[in-house]
């Protein structure tokens, strides 16, 4: 198949499927439509990858009429935002939409003078392929998961009239838009896709139509509009300063004049990636159905933000902007990891962890060395797989248990063994070394450590944040693993469980085969962006100039260390003894003790959140102000240069 | 030098109804609860309340009551009395009501212990096992 | 196995529990840990957790409320284990022989291996008791798992 | 580098560490006793304790706990072996963190309030010392240009004169890892603590022995890490490590156990603060 | 924090304060009341000790069939108050300074009069 | 907010005795505490009605093995007062000597346990090592280490004669030397202060109205000490109560620490002033009527009430021990503290559960 066809398939197939979804009210019909469509999408992505990776970047410029269509659609969306602002009486949305409505024509017709030909409009290099694979594979799996999830979700809500058509419309549409976004080289096209993702995001957050959902959707909207404004301003400045709105030209131009637009684009990326102080929209987005959280808010859409920052990284290498981006990202990584310690709602923990990991990717972009960029790209992949899967597992658990409180997930292993094992592997893969996320963390710390000067701050933030990560995952993970044996049958919806298990095996498999992954995907992406190779991969080891990482040996050792005892413990058949309760256990039910007046009292073992130290009330204002200061410093540093 | 012998006649004797009022008065003068002593003078109980004035002086108050009469708890006025009231209820079966912390006659004794151990004359049926 | 058996005698960890005595023996047991008597030279540690203990040092005549606690602590202590009843009231009820709420001795509740006399038992006597208890511990075999708090 | 010698060294270290670790713990108990005016147990006491525990019957309150305690041991062993193979220090510390996590998971899996309090505090301890260890590895990179143990040996000058504050910070981490006052909040050796024995509460018999053995490995690993600060010649580093060990015992005996918030403040303030100050000074002065 | 250091240095260099008990037995104080010694030859089986023993450790029973009085002393119940020794009119009871050893079974000391 | 409800005791290594606190924590902050007692209850008051009244001395001594001498003293003075027996002056001085020695031994024990409760093991050892000097003195003079059995109705059973007195003085001097090395650690050490200052605050008014006694009350600024009532010969020794105004665990600790110093001085002073004379007077009759006495135990004011009917058996003996009055204070001090402070605050009232539950 030709490259053009594949690209248009990747972008337009989801759009077409989405429109079809509008007509389908029946769950079975949805499955019939979506399953082949999603498989096709995955195949297309793979085919494109097979074409691009060996042959180098693939460029594509659609007919000029499409430029006009895109321009018109920009204004349609803008009008819709204005309409939302007016009807919802939300000053921020309205205000920002108005600013955008003024700024966009000014930039488009004033600065750009109507029409600027960009060549190529789509530039598909290895980095775009990495993103495309993530979107098409992980995204498609999540769509399939949603076909199981949404009927149950609606059954739970007891809706009179199904709203699944709308849901799947926005949901599937998003995949195509996202593919377009990562392929786009023209900033105007990028802006268009960017706006559509914002729109999808808005609709999906408010899907449940509760007051909270509407409010949070509006918050997401205005925060994303901040990014849009910054982007439009950036486009104008870029054209003004450098005379181009092609990303490739901007990045490779090496002109100091483009630093300000690049900083503005970074700001746009930060808003999309929900970096502090914009993290509240992502937290609020957790009211949406879980597939939305899994798809938009962890594995793909928020990645658009960091993708942009990463994509532009060569443009600001070795500048103070780079350092400030690194410090900002590391700071966000640290502070959101600390904030996650104080959370007891599972989805909020996942959300904070997502923000933290995005911060880490931003930080990698800022460190801006071969190793750091490699770490950033690796993180995009590993995080998407693990976090998407964790969201899905938590969503199933929420549906089956009826709670998203970590407290209620205590002892899940006894009730939902398969789900728990999947979740535990997912968490371990987020947390510990032989797995990819931690590997990327290792690479990031080594990369940051290898820089001197102000990067000491980056390393410090990373070290603290990495310890905080350990704490909030561990205290959740450990609690799930044991509990009173309850004889319940674990319902296992095929697609939901199937996709979860696929992603689990993906997380483990990719981590084991990290060396070929680096050779095949990440090193080409690096060279596509103009960086050198980060690793010496000879002998299946990953050797950097100063560090050494033997994935296979580690995997063997850790697998032996974790799996063998687990197997042995399964074989322990003897009756379990009661726990230590100062000698006043009550016979029979677990965890009851004799308390006041000789009456039995149930011992509870709630988790620790240390909210007086890590609670939102204490940390959020602090982190928001600090992040704001860093952002101002970031922009000021660029302007004052 | 402290006077060890107690002159019985010198103490005011009141009924359970008047107790709370007296205690409130004492409390307003800054007195605090020291202890209470229950005596099983069959067929009545005599309960001696000891209060301490901000000086070292002790004020005694005696309550005479029939065994099935109800005695209001003073723990709402002086929380320090709550343990002793529970103990007296447990040891003698004195019906003390409105306790701030109710140990349900299981403060010191277990259900297998001898109930109301300090009663001189044991009531025959029912009244054993002070628990509610 | 010789080492393991010797190790058992060289490392008795004690659980001390007062079942309703007067404290006299309890403070003497604590005094055994302190510099002048220092039972740690025999490897003894006051471990405080039944699951880690080998030697139960019980004082007091056992009252009704403590009976079940004592049974549970005994059940939660893994084999092999020995029980030392320290003091007159732990052995027979002693001065509390006519107290209504006491059962009169630890052996009314759990099997006792060694009795230490005295009221309060002197540290020297307690050390003698431990030495005797260790001889008994050596004779015991590592039996089955101590199961379930409510063994009785 | 050829792998023959590192493998021989690592195998020897793995085999010898229990002996050295046990003797160190014995020395700890003996010295502590003498500081308290007591005679103390024999030097070989930890081995007796270990042997006794192995011979005891088990009491298991959660299956997952026994799995994790073995993981704790094996992971620590992995980290230990990696260190003596001359591998990347960050990798060693990450694996060590996994091991520490496994210990906490084991305690969390048992639904005992005491074990869970202990595990939560264990995690706070990790929050305290983990950044210090990671930053210490970075500091070593600053001085040697490599993250591997091997690169420390390749450097031609001792680290301590350049990284004195880092050394002090690592002492804080050592104190936490050794569970000595003022940091013995998650589990104390002598149980006279509000958490009974914290993370160890639900373990007994052979599992406790395994934990003890793992502690020996951890101890030797940390001592070896301290010795890295002066490897030209190595015996000076070993002496320094012993001095640090003695210092920890001393501090244990002149301080009360403090609370977790203080620990966090101290380890972040002193530990991280010192390392950052050291690195800043280093980059300013050199 | 270092205020304890002085004590530690003193302890380290002055040697342990531990009394090596089972190996070296300390000389007991002359007044120590550790064990009740009984001289059956002096005893008249008057029963005063049994009456006043606060721990009921001593009992005196008359066996009319066999025509003798027996005195039973339970050392495990004895609280070493020395009240019996003080009140014994014959001086057959007295407190000794060295404590009892530990025992693995409760046995009582039994002594009977030759005849009544 | 996730809560943790769990039993703290009865078997718990920081608690030497069996008491249970049913704690509810959020994170590590204690939000609710319920004391569960009864694990040490024996029924001594009932047994005291069945015993011959002189035998009750030995029973009363074993209400609590730590302050046993003062329990015996209290009972003896109570019966003597009811029977209008005048005790010889030498016996009164000896009673003071022994009760102050018991106070020192109790306070040193407590200081050690407090040090242990905040994890200062070497300090614990140091305290208990110093305490052994006092125990030796007690054994030398009375024949037993912790339960002296020296008080009888009408006087004392043993004497500190001229042969023994220099020994006692030597021991006190040795103890003072040890105390001098311990005192500054408690009073000034940074970590000790960190663990005690501001922990378990019991405001002055509340301390009074809750009925707390002894060092717990004196640590909150009240000069309330039953020794000022002048039983035995405290009048002649010029006794002044020790008062601290900090209202926290540190203040209570300092009260006890300073009381140790004071008690040593009292012992020496009593030895100096001790008159010659008999040790006992003969007591023939039986107690009759009602008697009420208050004496100062190491833990606070001990109130005993007895009712006799002219026979060898008492009709009623009521013992109100100091800890019984101090437990309600825990209900005020514990909520809001951290779990790590629970042992320290619980120890700060010097709980004697054997006393409390009798």
Coordinates of C-alpha atoms in Angstrom, one line a residue, chain C residues 70-132:
Chain C
X70 CA -3.1 -15.8 77.8
X71 CA -4.4 -18.7 75.8
X72 CA -4.1 -16.8 72.6
X73 CA -0.6 -15.6 73.3
X74 CA 0.3 -19.2 74.0
X75 CA -1.3 -20.4 70.8
X76 CA 0.4 -17.6 68.8
X77 CA 3.8 -18.6 70.0
X78 CA 5.4 -20.9 67.5
X79 CA 6.8 -24.3 68.7
X80 CA 9.1 -25.1 70.4
X81 CA 8.2 -23.0 73.4
X82 CA 8.4 -23.1 77.1
X83 CA 6.4 -21.3 79.7
X84 CA 7.9 -19.9 82.9
X85 CA 5.5 -18.9 85.7
X86 CA 7.3 -16.2 87.6
X87 CA 6.4 -15.6 91.2
X88 CA 4.2 -17.0 93.9
X89 CA 0.9 -15.8 92.4
X90 CA 1.7 -17.2 89.0
X91 CA 2.4 -20.5 90.5
X92 CA -0.4 -20.8 93.0
X93 CA -2.2 -17.5 93.3
X94 CA 0.0 -16.7 96.3
X95 CA -1.3 -13.8 98.4
X96 CA -4.3 -13.5 96.0
X97 CA -5.4 -17.0 96.8
X98 CA -8.8 -15.7 98.0
X99 CA -9.4 -13.0 95.5
X100 CA -12.6 -13.6 93.6
X101 CA -11.5 -12.6 90.2
X102 CA -8.4 -14.7 89.9
X103 CA -8.0 -18.2 88.7
X104 CA -5.0 -18.9 90.9
X105 CA -2.0 -19.7 88.8
X106 CA -0.9 -19.8 85.2
X107 CA -1.1 -23.6 85.1
X108 CA -4.8 -23.4 85.3
X109 CA -4.8 -22.0 81.8
X110 CA -1.8 -23.1 79.9
X111 CA 0.8 -25.8 80.6
X112 CA 3.7 -24.4 82.6
X113 CA 7.2 -25.8 82.3
X114 CA 9.1 -23.9 84.9
X115 CA 8.0 -22.3 88.2
X116 CA 10.1 -19.5 89.7
X117 CA 9.4 -19.0 93.4
X118 CA 9.5 -15.8 95.3
X119 CA 7.3 -12.8 95.9
X120 CA 8.6 -10.9 94.2
X121 CA 10.9 -13.4 92.4
X122 CA 14.4 -12.2 92.6
X123 CA 16.4 -11.6 89.4
X124 CA 18.7 -14.4 90.4
X125 CA 15.8 -16.8 90.7
X126 CA 14.5 -15.6 87.4
X127 CA 17.8 -16.3 85.8
X128 CA 17.8 -19.8 87.3
X129 CA 14.3 -20.2 85.9
X130 CA 15.5 -19.3 82.5
X131 CA 18.4 -21.7 82.7
X132 CA 16.1 -24.5 83.6

